[in-house]
Amino acid sequence: MKKPLILALGVTAFSLLSFNAYAETPEEKGLAIAKEADARDNGWGDTTANMKMVLVNKQGETSEREIRTKTLEIMGDGDKGLTIFDKPRDIRGTAFLTFSHVTGADDQWLYLPALKRVKRISSRNKSGPFMGSEFAYEDMSSQEVDKYTYKYLKDEACPGDASLTCFVSERYPVDEFSGYTKQVGWVDQTHYRPMKIDFYDRKGSLLKTLTLSDYNQYLDKYWRAHTMEMVNHLTGKKSILTWSNYQFKTGLTDSDFNKSQLKRLR
Amino acid sequence: MIKPILNTIICASILPGLVISNNVFALELTGKTGIEALGFFQDAKFPEQHSFYGSVAIEPELYQQIDDNSEIRAKLFYRYDANSTSRTHGDIRELMYYRYADDWEIHAGIGKVFWGTTESRHLVDTINQIDNIESLDDEQRLGQAILQAKFIRDWGTVDLFVLPGFREVDFGQSELRPNLGLSTTSDALYQSSDKDRHIDFAARWNHTLDDLDLGISYFNGTQRTPLLNPVLVNGQPKLQATYVQSQQLGVDAQYIADDLLVKFEGLHRASHKVANTGAFSEYDSNAFVLGGEYTLIGIAETAYDLGLIGEYLYDEWEETTPFQKDWFTGLRWVLNDEQSTEVLFGNIYDLDDGSQIWQLEASRRIAENWKAEVTGRWVTNVDTNNRFLNAYKQDDLVSIKLDYYF
């Protein structure tokens, strides 16, 4: 049964080729793209970053929010995340702890500094606005392959950078409490970075568009968008996130994401 | 005043180690200041009382990091009321040294501790005395001297407290509105001969078990809620606040069943009663609050959330609370808008005599650093035998607060 190694490799290469050319369904290809993007973003360990969010209403009036985030990569499950609010000042010191899970509801706690109270909250409210912005809680939570099913559509020049070619795929949230029926994503074929996502609401109509830009690479591997603009097509409002001071592998551990630690935050 | 002390502490903490100049952290000052208009609808019960009270308040917070593992936090409070000497008052809410390690902490100083889950009543929350002047609904507490050790383990978090010293409830003077209707004597009666220097102890374990958050607490010391004993002073009837010794075991729990939060707080007290003669006798009692909050998410295709709250209140000890058998109905309307607008409406219905307390709270950010808050409270159908609610019968109120955050 033994084959010369070189022949075995040749057979494998041939079968992959034929699989790609003839047998891979759009669903399989969509999933493969998501898995590749996920694989390329594995192993970052932990990150901290600062975020500024500008809310712009239809009249062009703006208001600002500032938060700091800490994230711990959890292999085999969703990540752990900590969000500390600095602005507006009336909610300064409020902190939000999330253990996201691939299957089932996330665990979430909110710390209210004025009352020195840690409050466990229900995580079913995924579709609700994050801090009054056009971002929903589910847009801000950790993106896991198994949270969606996929369907590859086509290749197309990337929005925002026509020199790159993008995979265009649809993905459908598995969670019945998602605010969306479908998302259409543009992912660049060189680095597998999301460039644009269209969000379709429960009635199936286009609700919002997210554009990701100003990508920087960290640790020679991990790409992070520093500008994210979400436009709501129904209300004409938009929210612009600007990320700064990204740090990787800062030595965060599980104990930094214990609910008892919320009161320590500053 | 505070800065020299902090500098001394900083120097003291750095001197034993390396003297690294860039390791000295700046003192951070934040906080809020604001105005409050408090108005009453009915005629006052007492000639000294007013129908309007106007005041300004300030609540600065100071933060001083000492090194990577220790810090000092302070929160001071002061209100000046143009119409009331009782409402003109201040407090050190917090002046605490914290030392942190991975799985333990030490806190020493003056501070605040919160225990509990339910909306209508903070039953098991014991460490801090109520700020009776500032509180419309038991949300404001006085700073308490605390020495606390915290241990964070896989099987839960354990807190051990030594509480030296005790804060009496400030019932204010006769111009304060609302007040109990009978003025209190200047001296409180204590069961312990240590009076307000009795050293209390407390402990709490809390843990998350899947969808259940559970806490078990123990307290041994001066009961925060006083008994109000009628006494004659120069032939005039007065109330004497009496602080008894108590041991209590508390449980607080919250279970998440999808959009429904099930909440419970329960208490067993091994405490004391006091006779008119001043003699103390043992008295055991139980109390609990059981209920839930169900949230309707995104009602009528908006971003609005509507929380429906129902809680049953039970307490065997009639002298300390009006909530023997009561039902709380609450509506929480969260608009999820840019201004963080929230409205909370509540009603407590006395299942024994039909007396009712109503409260409406609304808050909204009105500019970048400004927040407005309106609270209304009124009572209806008050039974003549319900002495707690009778005290508030002519005191339907509205409070408007405007706060600037710095």
XYZ file of C-alpha atoms in Angstrom:
672
model
C 0.000 0.000 0.000
C 3.006 2.242 0.450
C 3.446 4.824 -2.237
C 6.555 6.816 -2.886
C 6.258 10.002 -0.898
C 6.539 12.203 -3.942
C 3.667 10.428 -5.594
C 1.481 10.703 -2.484
C 2.070 14.432 -2.376
C 1.254 14.673 -6.054
C -1.990 12.805 -5.558
C -2.926 15.013 -2.629
C -2.175 18.148 -4.582
C -4.203 16.870 -7.490
C -7.172 15.958 -5.329
C -7.126 19.390 -3.656
C -7.001 21.025 -7.032
C -9.906 19.018 -8.383
C -11.833 19.601 -5.129
C -11.386 23.339 -5.579
C -12.237 23.288 -9.219
C -15.177 20.953 -9.287
C -16.440 19.798 -5.895
C -16.353 22.752 -3.470
C -19.804 24.223 -2.971
C -20.235 27.989 -2.282
C -21.062 27.069 1.335
C -17.828 25.075 1.704
C -15.793 27.829 0.126
C -17.386 30.475 2.358
C -16.563 28.397 5.431
C -13.019 27.750 4.194
C -12.411 31.503 3.805
C -13.717 32.172 7.335
C -11.523 29.375 8.730
C -8.457 30.690 6.929
C -9.099 34.211 8.234
C -9.517 32.752 11.733
C -6.352 30.635 11.441
C -4.330 33.676 10.390
C -5.547 35.518 13.476
C -4.684 32.755 15.937
C -2.175 32.975 18.734
C -2.146 36.710 19.524
C -2.617 35.867 23.199
C -3.915 39.118 24.631
C -4.333 42.721 23.555
C -5.058 46.111 25.057
C -6.179 49.121 23.064
C -7.822 52.538 23.337
C -10.882 53.443 21.351
C -12.509 56.748 20.545
C -16.027 56.667 19.182
C -17.623 59.648 17.452
C -21.382 59.540 17.011
C -22.670 61.699 14.152
C -26.369 62.372 13.800
C -28.308 63.334 10.671
C -27.680 67.049 11.307
C -23.935 66.409 11.564
C -23.773 67.049 15.318
C -21.218 64.911 17.087
C -20.648 63.457 20.511
C -17.692 61.455 21.775
C -17.075 58.337 23.766
C -13.745 56.962 24.955
C -13.122 53.445 26.126
C -10.227 51.141 26.855
C -10.341 47.458 26.033
C -8.497 44.379 27.227
C -8.961 41.080 25.442
C -7.737 37.584 26.235
C -7.678 34.940 23.522
C -9.304 31.715 24.667
C -8.475 28.655 22.542
C -11.508 26.501 21.855
C -14.069 29.099 23.021
C -14.958 32.757 22.604
C -12.553 35.367 23.970
C -12.752 37.185 27.295
C -13.157 40.933 27.045
C -13.042 43.883 29.396
C -14.255 47.357 28.442
C -13.627 50.382 30.660
C -15.507 53.607 29.954
C -13.687 56.950 30.258
C -16.148 59.254 28.440
C -18.802 60.540 28.714
C -17.720 61.459 32.196
C -20.977 60.562 33.919
C -20.272 56.891 33.199
C -16.529 57.091 33.798
C -15.243 53.992 35.562
C -18.126 51.833 34.437
C -16.747 48.492 33.265
C -18.163 45.700 31.195
C -16.839 42.109 31.418
C -17.740 39.508 28.779
C -16.953 35.828 28.478
C -18.102 35.079 24.960
C -18.952 31.557 23.961
C -19.075 29.883 20.570
C -22.309 28.141 21.493
C -24.857 29.418 24.019
C -25.249 32.818 25.611
C -22.262 34.922 26.663
C -21.634 35.705 30.337
C -21.670 39.448 31.084
C -21.150 41.604 34.152
C -21.443 45.351 34.522
C -19.626 47.304 37.245
C -21.301 50.519 38.422
C -18.688 52.547 40.326
C -21.081 55.017 42.011
C -22.844 52.121 43.744
C -19.720 49.919 43.990
C -21.966 47.275 42.503
C -21.159 44.391 40.159
C -24.306 43.450 38.269
C -24.673 40.275 36.205
C -26.653 41.110 33.097
C -28.527 39.069 30.529
C -26.643 38.718 27.265
C -29.696 38.104 25.111
C -29.797 41.763 24.138
C -27.297 41.306 21.287
C -29.102 43.554 18.858
C -29.243 46.582 21.177
C -27.080 49.667 20.495
C -23.672 49.871 22.146
C -23.501 53.198 24.075
C -26.160 54.780 21.888
C -24.087 54.202 18.761
C -24.837 52.508 15.429
C -22.799 49.521 16.617
C -24.822 46.732 18.197
C -23.386 44.675 21.061
C -23.032 41.733 18.668
C -20.912 43.857 16.285
C -18.494 44.520 19.146
C -18.256 40.964 20.456
C -15.627 38.396 19.541
C -16.116 36.947 16.074
C -15.972 33.154 16.016
C -16.226 30.905 12.963
C -19.036 28.808 14.444
C -21.280 31.820 15.152
C -22.279 31.856 11.452
C -22.912 29.691 8.431
C -21.399 30.871 5.142
C -21.837 31.145 1.406
C -19.183 32.379 -1.004
C -20.561 34.683 -3.721
C -17.786 36.015 -5.985
C -14.387 37.680 -6.316
C -14.339 41.443 -6.680
C -11.971 44.421 -6.388
C -11.800 45.413 -2.722
C -13.879 48.423 -1.695
C -11.525 51.181 -0.588
C -8.468 49.622 -2.296
C -9.056 48.502 -5.881
C -5.494 47.149 -6.131
C -6.580 44.240 -3.907
C -9.002 41.466 -4.794
C -11.652 40.492 -2.268
C -13.666 37.373 -1.591
C -17.314 38.354 -1.258
C -19.306 36.002 0.978
C -22.563 35.978 2.857
C -22.777 34.797 6.438
C -25.883 33.979 8.436
C -25.959 34.275 12.259
C -26.644 30.971 14.046
C -28.014 32.761 17.149
C -31.771 33.284 16.864
C -31.445 36.501 18.922
C -29.152 38.180 16.424
C -30.550 41.395 14.985
C -29.505 40.311 11.486
C -30.673 37.793 8.918
C -27.501 38.082 6.876
C -24.189 39.906 6.509
C -22.255 40.342 3.289
C -18.514 40.616 3.813
C -15.596 41.685 1.601
C -12.320 39.977 2.694
C -9.037 40.722 0.923
C -7.395 37.674 -0.657
C -3.840 38.628 0.333
C -4.231 38.990 4.101
C -7.811 37.821 4.765
C -8.776 41.148 6.394
C -12.423 42.249 6.425
C -12.747 45.475 4.393
C -16.486 46.026 4.386
C -19.601 44.387 5.845
C -23.227 45.014 4.867
C -25.748 44.166 7.585
C -29.279 43.072 6.691
C -31.989 43.421 9.336
C -34.616 40.878 10.395
C -36.839 41.900 7.496
C -33.994 41.233 5.083
C -33.337 44.835 4.036
C -29.964 46.602 4.081
C -29.641 48.293 7.476
C -26.001 49.277 8.003
C -22.612 49.260 6.314
C -19.311 48.893 8.175
C -16.122 50.050 6.464
C -12.770 49.012 7.956
C -9.567 50.870 7.087
C -6.135 52.037 8.317
C -4.891 48.496 8.827
C -1.646 48.010 10.752
C 0.188 44.750 11.213
C 1.391 43.679 14.667
C 3.969 41.011 15.613
C 4.540 40.546 11.847
C 1.255 38.658 11.681
C -1.898 40.199 13.087
C -3.766 42.891 11.176
C -5.930 45.399 13.031
C -8.148 48.064 11.461
C -7.687 51.424 13.181
C -10.738 53.082 11.662
C -14.182 51.543 11.551
C -17.105 53.500 10.206
C -20.656 52.229 10.623
C -23.368 53.967 8.616
C -27.035 53.365 9.330
C -28.946 53.630 6.048
C -32.332 53.972 7.759
C -31.511 56.820 10.161
C -28.639 58.521 8.299
C -26.566 58.399 11.518
C -23.045 57.095 11.672
C -20.491 56.055 14.277
C -16.739 56.216 13.715
C -14.345 54.170 15.833
C -10.694 55.146 15.994
C -8.361 52.651 17.647
C -4.969 53.539 19.081
C -2.210 52.242 21.327
C -2.641 48.567 20.382
C -0.464 46.339 22.585
C -0.068 42.578 22.150
C 1.027 39.838 24.578
C 0.955 42.172 27.578
C 0.814 39.244 29.996
C -2.897 39.328 30.830
C -4.237 36.107 32.324
C -7.600 34.637 33.350
C -7.304 36.318 36.745
C -7.436 39.756 35.079
C -10.899 38.826 33.824
C -12.385 37.704 37.157
C -15.530 39.631 38.136
C -13.868 40.450 41.466
C -11.265 42.470 39.542
C -13.841 44.909 38.157
C -13.653 47.107 41.252
C -9.874 47.497 40.858
C -10.089 49.053 37.431
C -9.096 52.581 36.797
C -4.462 68.798 53.468
C -4.537 65.417 51.755
C -1.634 65.905 49.402
C 1.104 66.074 52.082
C -0.265 62.857 53.570
C -0.251 61.178 50.178
C 3.273 62.396 49.474
C 4.404 60.950 52.785
C 2.860 57.622 51.926
C 4.394 57.683 48.459
C 7.823 58.440 49.878
C 7.413 55.797 52.542
C 6.529 53.199 49.945
C 9.369 54.095 47.614
C 12.201 54.632 50.094
C 12.598 50.965 51.106
C 12.988 50.030 47.444
C 14.763 51.726 44.616
C 14.312 55.440 44.360
C 12.910 55.781 40.850
C 11.723 59.307 40.211
C 9.439 58.454 37.268
C 7.616 56.005 39.496
C 5.728 58.806 41.260
C 2.222 59.037 39.885
C 0.157 62.199 39.681
C -2.879 62.813 41.816
C -6.032 62.553 39.699
C -9.089 64.652 40.496
C -12.525 63.856 39.043
C -16.075 64.041 40.342
C -19.295 65.933 39.979
C -21.005 69.039 41.246
C -24.592 70.114 40.860
C -27.723 71.817 42.012
C -30.903 70.318 43.391
C -34.400 71.747 43.668
C -36.606 69.783 46.057
C -40.272 70.719 46.156
C -43.260 69.491 48.177
C -46.879 69.600 47.063
C -48.818 69.633 50.342
C -48.764 72.042 53.272
C -45.999 71.244 55.703
C -46.817 69.379 58.904
C -44.525 71.556 60.981
C -44.018 75.325 60.922
C -40.232 74.964 60.570
C -40.603 73.025 57.318
C -40.631 74.582 53.827
C -42.247 73.741 50.513
C -38.998 74.312 48.618
C -35.388 73.432 49.360
C -32.598 74.629 47.068
C -29.084 73.288 47.392
C -25.697 72.844 45.766
C -23.559 69.737 46.192
C -20.044 68.644 45.302
C -18.586 65.147 45.195
C -14.869 65.210 44.330
C -12.998 61.951 43.781
C -9.268 61.678 44.230
C -7.072 58.907 42.964
C -3.441 58.380 43.784
C -1.545 55.402 42.474
C 1.338 54.485 44.759
C 2.907 51.664 42.762
C 1.746 48.896 40.438
C -0.014 47.108 43.270
C -1.333 49.785 45.585
C -3.333 52.984 45.466
C -5.464 55.395 47.460
C -8.968 56.399 46.456
C -11.023 59.136 48.073
C -14.543 60.403 47.538
C -15.830 63.352 49.529
C -19.331 64.745 49.629
C -20.768 68.057 50.730
C -24.183 69.678 50.270
C -25.139 73.232 51.149
C -28.899 73.789 51.400
C -30.080 77.403 51.596
C -33.294 76.349 53.378
C -32.158 73.621 55.745
C -29.361 73.224 58.258
C -30.042 69.451 58.372
C -29.600 69.085 54.633
C -26.372 71.095 54.835
C -24.032 68.223 55.541
C -20.909 66.413 54.388
C -19.329 62.997 54.546
C -16.180 61.109 53.665
C -17.697 58.490 51.385
C -14.323 56.888 50.779
C -10.727 57.340 51.889
C -9.218 53.945 51.302
C -5.829 52.382 50.831
C -5.893 49.386 48.491
C -3.225 46.754 48.022
C -3.678 44.220 45.244
C -2.121 40.877 44.454
C -3.232 38.310 41.880
C -5.560 36.453 44.200
C -5.890 38.638 47.280
C -6.506 42.258 48.254
C -6.273 44.378 51.375
C -8.436 47.482 51.830
C -7.964 49.802 54.809
C -9.733 53.071 55.538
C -13.216 54.428 54.994
C -15.302 52.936 52.220
C -18.436 51.436 50.827
C -19.446 47.842 50.186
C -22.497 46.696 48.255
C -24.208 43.297 48.570
C -27.442 42.328 46.882
C -29.536 41.822 43.784
C -33.142 43.014 44.228
C -34.620 46.281 43.017
C -37.201 47.295 45.633
C -35.182 46.873 48.808
C -31.508 46.482 49.737
C -32.114 43.884 52.412
C -28.781 42.080 52.791
C -26.637 45.167 52.111
C -25.365 45.738 55.644
C -21.899 47.261 55.960
C -22.770 50.943 55.417
C -25.290 53.057 57.303
C -27.988 54.790 55.274
C -27.501 58.484 54.520
C -31.017 59.403 55.636
C -30.648 63.060 54.655
C -29.498 62.328 51.124
C -31.503 59.199 50.324
C -34.979 59.161 48.903
C -34.823 55.395 48.523
C -31.858 53.958 50.415
C -29.392 54.405 47.535
C -27.014 56.721 49.409
C -24.902 55.375 52.246
C -22.415 56.811 54.710
C -18.740 55.905 54.585
C -17.744 53.162 57.042
C -14.353 52.440 58.634
C -13.279 49.126 57.114
C -10.345 46.736 57.277
C -10.978 44.181 54.557
C -9.151 41.143 53.204
C -10.297 39.609 49.936
C -9.318 36.174 48.657
C -10.061 35.310 45.033
C -10.136 31.558 44.461
C -11.481 29.118 41.852
C -14.299 28.212 44.240
C -15.343 31.808 44.813
C -14.342 35.084 46.382
C -14.190 35.456 50.157
C -14.223 38.839 51.907
C -13.441 39.249 55.591
C -14.286 42.549 57.266
C -13.341 44.174 60.552
C -15.537 47.248 61.080
C -14.258 49.501 63.844
C -16.733 52.208 64.740
C -20.352 52.810 63.926
C -22.296 55.619 62.211
C -25.722 56.597 63.594
C -28.620 57.473 61.292
C -28.918 61.259 61.012
C -32.629 61.999 61.413
C -32.051 65.728 61.042
C -33.821 68.585 62.795
C -37.467 69.586 62.630
C -36.996 71.718 59.476
C -35.961 68.624 57.491
C -38.635 67.340 55.166
C -39.765 64.619 55.133
C -39.043 63.599 58.693
C -40.522 61.109 61.110
C -42.916 63.570 62.696
C -41.623 63.088 66.202
C -38.235 64.564 66.822
C -35.538 62.218 67.989
C -33.568 62.609 71.193
C -30.026 63.853 70.915
C -28.574 60.721 72.509
C -29.035 57.295 71.016
C -29.313 54.237 73.239
C -26.831 51.392 72.654
C -27.125 47.818 73.807
C -23.351 47.393 73.822
C -21.395 49.300 76.439
C -18.868 50.062 73.676
C -21.600 52.210 72.096
C -20.447 53.514 68.685
C -16.986 52.071 69.224
C -18.108 48.464 69.091
C -15.993 46.492 66.618
C -18.193 44.585 64.158
C -17.231 41.628 61.978
C -18.562 40.473 58.646
C -17.749 37.871 56.003
C -19.056 37.119 52.556
C -18.532 34.400 49.964
C -19.721 34.894 46.429
C -19.354 32.891 43.264
C -20.710 32.399 39.769
C -22.046 28.918 39.000
C -23.075 28.958 35.313
C -26.198 31.129 35.183
C -26.364 31.583 38.962
C -24.580 34.328 40.908
C -24.698 33.470 44.598
C -23.569 35.260 47.746
C -23.689 34.179 51.386
C -22.920 36.749 54.063
C -22.556 36.878 57.821
C -22.573 39.926 60.055
C -22.024 40.238 63.808
C -22.280 43.649 65.412
C -24.324 46.800 65.836
C -27.493 46.593 63.782
C -27.564 49.459 61.269
C -31.339 49.955 61.400
C -32.279 51.500 64.770
C -35.353 50.719 66.820
C -37.254 53.924 67.571
C -38.380 53.911 71.160
C -40.957 56.497 72.383
C -39.644 58.321 75.466
C -40.649 61.454 77.408
C -38.114 64.264 77.558
C -39.243 67.129 79.845
C -42.799 65.918 79.390
C -42.503 65.966 75.584
C -42.866 62.697 73.587
C -39.747 61.941 71.590
C -38.223 58.992 69.776
C -34.966 57.522 70.940
C -32.911 55.673 68.328
C -31.796 52.399 69.870
C -28.970 50.359 68.373
C -29.031 46.686 69.303
C -26.496 43.922 68.784
C -27.343 41.519 66.007
C -26.056 38.490 64.186
C -27.356 37.884 60.730
C -27.004 35.381 57.940
C -27.824 36.624 54.454
C -28.200 35.057 51.025
C -28.342 36.957 47.759
C -28.820 35.247 44.430
C -29.557 35.983 40.826
C -30.359 33.400 38.183
C -30.461 34.162 34.466
C -33.185 32.307 32.569
C -32.858 33.887 29.100
C -34.584 37.308 29.243
C -35.770 36.717 32.825
C -33.572 37.545 35.810
C -34.746 35.773 38.972
C -33.619 37.653 42.090
C -33.592 36.701 45.757
C -32.340 38.231 48.979
C -32.972 36.515 52.309
C -31.972 37.283 55.873
C -32.115 35.544 59.237
C -31.413 37.900 62.151
C -30.623 36.806 65.704
C -31.149 40.224 67.204
C -32.711 42.083 70.139
C -35.720 44.171 71.031
C -35.890 46.892 73.630
C -38.714 47.472 76.141
C -39.852 50.944 77.296
C -37.944 50.235 80.493
C -34.755 50.024 78.438
C -34.426 46.278 78.971
C -33.187 44.210 75.999
C -34.589 40.829 75.025
C -33.574 38.374 72.313
C -35.580 38.472 69.104
C -35.122 36.329 65.986
C -36.681 37.225 62.659
C -36.629 36.377 58.966
C -37.038 38.525 55.895
C -36.755 38.059 52.156
C -37.373 39.656 48.781
C -38.127 37.334 45.857
C -38.901 38.418 42.340
C -37.710 38.925 38.840
C -37.119 41.254 35.971
C -38.218 40.352 32.461
C -36.816 42.491 29.648
C -38.655 43.104 26.390
C -35.858 43.898 23.952
C -36.328 46.387 21.142
C -40.049 46.995 21.687
C -42.136 47.995 18.662
C -39.114 47.829 16.322
C -37.243 50.550 18.216
C -34.004 50.360 20.194
C -36.029 50.744 23.405
C -35.929 48.058 26.082
C -38.727 47.673 28.593
C -38.061 45.844 31.859
C -41.019 44.467 33.810
C -40.150 44.007 37.467
C -42.147 42.203 40.128
C -40.951 41.486 43.673
C -42.581 40.104 46.815
C -41.313 41.646 50.046
C -41.596 39.828 53.368
C -40.282 40.888 56.776
C -41.316 39.631 60.221
C -39.866 42.582 62.101
C -42.575 45.265 62.153
C -40.592 47.827 64.169
C -37.871 48.210 61.547
C -39.647 48.376 58.205
C -43.069 48.928 56.598
C -42.489 45.991 54.223
C -44.127 43.038 56.073
C -46.073 41.671 53.103
C -45.770 43.946 50.102
C -45.682 43.701 46.329
C -43.360 45.805 44.191
C -44.195 46.542 40.564
C -41.546 48.228 38.448
C -41.167 49.382 34.873
C -37.709 50.192 33.552
C -37.684 51.982 30.203
C -34.227 52.205 28.631
C -34.124 54.216 25.410
C -30.569 53.137 24.415
C -30.126 56.573 22.890
C -27.120 58.860 22.672
C -28.224 60.656 25.874
C -28.579 57.387 27.854
C -32.183 58.238 28.731
C -33.733 55.956 31.367
C -37.042 55.992 33.184
C -37.825 53.827 36.209
C -41.323 53.675 37.613
C -42.084 51.817 40.825
C -45.016 51.058 43.098
C -44.983 49.255 46.434
C -48.389 47.954 47.473
C -48.922 46.888 51.098
C -50.783 43.575 50.870
C -52.027 43.923 54.493
C -53.524 47.429 54.474
C -53.487 48.647 50.857
C -51.133 51.609 51.431
C -49.060 52.495 48.399
C -45.746 54.234 47.665
C -45.089 55.465 44.122
C -41.818 56.597 42.619
C -40.786 57.865 39.210
C -37.144 58.430 38.298
C -35.900 59.716 34.957
C -32.377 60.615 33.883
C -30.788 61.915 30.701
C -27.437 63.320 29.600
C -28.280 66.801 28.365
C -24.819 67.896 27.197
C -21.318 66.449 27.029
C -20.644 66.663 30.788
C -24.118 67.431 32.095
C -26.777 65.071 33.368
C -30.311 65.826 34.540
C -32.314 63.661 36.906
C -35.925 64.009 38.014
C -37.425 62.008 40.862
C -41.025 62.111 42.040
C -42.370 60.240 45.049
C -45.834 60.131 46.545
C -48.003 57.925 48.744
C -51.674 57.025 48.353
C -54.354 55.209 50.323
C -52.263 55.327 53.504
C -53.759 53.248 56.317
C -53.906 55.114 59.642
C -52.085 52.225 61.364
C -49.187 52.244 58.884
C -46.883 54.466 60.915
C -43.988 54.506 58.425
C -46.142 55.691 55.521
C -48.100 58.079 57.739
C -44.831 59.881 58.378
C -44.660 60.633 54.621
C -48.342 61.340 54.104
C -48.016 65.101 53.615
C -44.669 64.907 51.890
C -45.287 64.107 48.215
C -42.181 65.452 46.520
C -40.349 66.141 43.325
C -36.578 66.524 43.076
C -34.772 67.960 40.065
C -31.012 67.540 39.898
C -28.567 68.947 37.433
C -25.007 67.616 37.669
C -21.774 68.626 35.980
C -19.059 65.968 35.761
C -15.419 67.028 35.817
